[in-house]
Tab-separated table of C-alpha atoms in Angstrom:
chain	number	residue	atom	x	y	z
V	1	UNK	CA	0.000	0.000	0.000
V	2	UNK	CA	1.709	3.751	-0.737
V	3	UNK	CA	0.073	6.125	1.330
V	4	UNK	CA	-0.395	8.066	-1.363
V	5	UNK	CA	-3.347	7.159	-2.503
V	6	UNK	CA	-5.613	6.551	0.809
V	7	UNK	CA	-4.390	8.463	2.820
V	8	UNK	CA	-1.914	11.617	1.275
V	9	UNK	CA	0.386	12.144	4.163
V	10	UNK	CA	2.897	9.365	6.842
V	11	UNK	CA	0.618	11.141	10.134
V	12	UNK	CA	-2.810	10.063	8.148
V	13	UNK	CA	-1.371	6.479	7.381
V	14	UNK	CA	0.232	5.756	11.100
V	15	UNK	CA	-3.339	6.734	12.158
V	16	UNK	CA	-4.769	4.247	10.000
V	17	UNK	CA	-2.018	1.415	10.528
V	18	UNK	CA	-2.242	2.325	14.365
V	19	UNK	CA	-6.114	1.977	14.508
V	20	UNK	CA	-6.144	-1.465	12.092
V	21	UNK	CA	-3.414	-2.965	14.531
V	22	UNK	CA	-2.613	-5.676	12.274
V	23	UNK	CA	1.570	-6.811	11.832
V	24	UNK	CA	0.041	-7.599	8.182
V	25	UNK	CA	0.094	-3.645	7.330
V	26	UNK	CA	3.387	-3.051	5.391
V	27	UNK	CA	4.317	0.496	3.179
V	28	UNK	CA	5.850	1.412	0.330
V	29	UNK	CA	6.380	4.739	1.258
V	30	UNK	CA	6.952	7.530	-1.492
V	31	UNK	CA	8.357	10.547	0.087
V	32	UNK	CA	8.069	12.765	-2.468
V	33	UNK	CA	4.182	12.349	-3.296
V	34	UNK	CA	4.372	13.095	0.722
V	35	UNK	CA	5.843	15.810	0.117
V	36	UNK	CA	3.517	17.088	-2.747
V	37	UNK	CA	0.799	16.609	-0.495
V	38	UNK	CA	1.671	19.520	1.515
V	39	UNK	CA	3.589	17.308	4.310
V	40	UNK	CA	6.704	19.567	4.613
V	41	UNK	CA	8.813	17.487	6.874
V	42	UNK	CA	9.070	14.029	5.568
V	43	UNK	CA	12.564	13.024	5.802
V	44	UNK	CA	12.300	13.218	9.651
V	45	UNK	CA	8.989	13.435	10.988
V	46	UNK	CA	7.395	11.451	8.011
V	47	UNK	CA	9.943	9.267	8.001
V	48	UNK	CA	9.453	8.550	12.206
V	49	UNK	CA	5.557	8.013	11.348
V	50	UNK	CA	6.265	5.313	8.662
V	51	UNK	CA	9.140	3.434	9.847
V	52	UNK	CA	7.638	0.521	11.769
V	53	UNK	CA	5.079	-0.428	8.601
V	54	UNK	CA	8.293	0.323	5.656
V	55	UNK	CA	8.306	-2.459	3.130
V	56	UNK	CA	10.121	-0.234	0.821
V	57	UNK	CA	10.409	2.841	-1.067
V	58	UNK	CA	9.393	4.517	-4.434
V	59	UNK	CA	12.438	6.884	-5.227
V	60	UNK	CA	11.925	10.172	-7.255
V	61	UNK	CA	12.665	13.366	-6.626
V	62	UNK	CA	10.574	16.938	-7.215
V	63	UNK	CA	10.377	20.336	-6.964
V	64	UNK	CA	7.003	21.842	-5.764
V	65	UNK	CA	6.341	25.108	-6.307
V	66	UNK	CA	2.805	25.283	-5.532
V	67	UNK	CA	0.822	22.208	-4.133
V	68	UNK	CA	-2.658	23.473	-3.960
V	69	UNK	CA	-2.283	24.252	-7.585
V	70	UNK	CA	0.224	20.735	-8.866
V	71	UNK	CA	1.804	23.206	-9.794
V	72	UNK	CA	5.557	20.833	-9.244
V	73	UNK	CA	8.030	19.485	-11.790
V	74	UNK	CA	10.022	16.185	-11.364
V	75	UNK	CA	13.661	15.943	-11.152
V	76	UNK	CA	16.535	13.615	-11.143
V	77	UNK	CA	16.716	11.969	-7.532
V	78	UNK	CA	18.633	14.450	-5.158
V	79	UNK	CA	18.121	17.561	-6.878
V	80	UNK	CA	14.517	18.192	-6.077
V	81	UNK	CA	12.945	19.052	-2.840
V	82	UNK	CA	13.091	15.701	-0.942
V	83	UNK	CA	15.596	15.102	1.888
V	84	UNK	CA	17.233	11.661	0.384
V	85	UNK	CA	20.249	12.022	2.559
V	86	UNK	CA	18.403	12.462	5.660
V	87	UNK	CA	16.464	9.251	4.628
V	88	UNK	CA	18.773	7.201	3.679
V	89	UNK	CA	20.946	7.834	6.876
V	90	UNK	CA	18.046	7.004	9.198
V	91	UNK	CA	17.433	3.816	7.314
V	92	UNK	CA	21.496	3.230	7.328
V	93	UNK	CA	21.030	3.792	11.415
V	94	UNK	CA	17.621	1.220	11.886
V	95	UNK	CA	19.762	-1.197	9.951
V	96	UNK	CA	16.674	-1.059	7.662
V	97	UNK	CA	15.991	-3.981	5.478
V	98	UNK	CA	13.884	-1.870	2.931
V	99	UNK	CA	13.744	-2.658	-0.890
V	100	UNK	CA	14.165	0.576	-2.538
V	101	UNK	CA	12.863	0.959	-6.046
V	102	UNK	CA	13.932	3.523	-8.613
V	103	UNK	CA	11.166	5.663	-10.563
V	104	UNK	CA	11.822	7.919	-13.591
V	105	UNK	CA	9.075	10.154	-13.561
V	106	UNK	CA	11.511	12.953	-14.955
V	107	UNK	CA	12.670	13.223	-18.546
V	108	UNK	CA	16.457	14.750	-19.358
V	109	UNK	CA	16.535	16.161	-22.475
V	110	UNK	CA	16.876	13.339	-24.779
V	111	UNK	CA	13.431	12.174	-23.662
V	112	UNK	CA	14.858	8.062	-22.960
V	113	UNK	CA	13.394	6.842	-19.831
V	114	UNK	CA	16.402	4.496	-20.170
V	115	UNK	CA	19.021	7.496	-19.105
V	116	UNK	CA	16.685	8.679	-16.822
V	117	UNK	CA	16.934	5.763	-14.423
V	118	UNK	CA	20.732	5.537	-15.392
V	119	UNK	CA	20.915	8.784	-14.191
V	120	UNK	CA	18.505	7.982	-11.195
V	121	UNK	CA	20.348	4.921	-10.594
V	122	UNK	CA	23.994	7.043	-10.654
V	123	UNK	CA	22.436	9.720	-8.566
V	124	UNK	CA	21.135	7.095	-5.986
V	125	UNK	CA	24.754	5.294	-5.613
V	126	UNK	CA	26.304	8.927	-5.170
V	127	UNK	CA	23.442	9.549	-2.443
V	128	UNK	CA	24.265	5.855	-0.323
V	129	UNK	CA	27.863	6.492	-0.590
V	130	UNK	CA	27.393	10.725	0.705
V	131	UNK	CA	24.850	9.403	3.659
């Protein structure tokens, strides 16, 4: 389940995990549709709410310039407005287990989705190695 689409935002999904109470409830947690959601602090605070449930995550990056509006524009992963370090060092601390999984919502200018994730995938490595 991605919160996402229930639920828009890690506080609204804990809720709903916390009042299901069932170990069966697992994420996979995209931080930056969190974040495009209006939730402004999910590397920490998000990332505190969704921790016990994390399955995995959907990696891709944005910048948001005005929510209310979608008024955002994807990005290569660590250039946009999500905290990746942060994220990646908390799950590097919990000795995390998650599976993450690369998106390439973004287009570089040659238009291949094929050196998008290379890039993703590049960017990603840089971002493990930095955290």
């Amino acid at each position: 389940m991605m919160p996402w689409n229930y639920t828009n935002t890690t506080g609204n999904f804990r809720r709903l995990a916390e009042a299901l109470n069932s170990p069966r409830i697992k994420v996979m947690w995209g931080p930056a549709d969190n974040l495009n959601s209006g939730e402004a602090d999910v590397a920490t605070a998000g990332f505190l709410n969704i921790h016990p449930y994390l399955h995995g995550l959907h990696l891709k990056d944005l910048t948001v310039r005005d929510g209310l509006q979608l008024d955002f524009t994807y990005c290569p992963l660590g250039e946009g407005d999500v905290d990746y370090s942060a994220i990646l060092r908390s799950l590097r601390e919990r000795g995390s287990d998650a599976v993450l999984s690369v998106a390439t919502h973004f287009l570089p200018p040659s238009g291949s989705r094929e050196e998008a994730m290379r890039i993703n995938y590049a960017n990603l490595r840089r971002l493990i190695a930095e955290s």
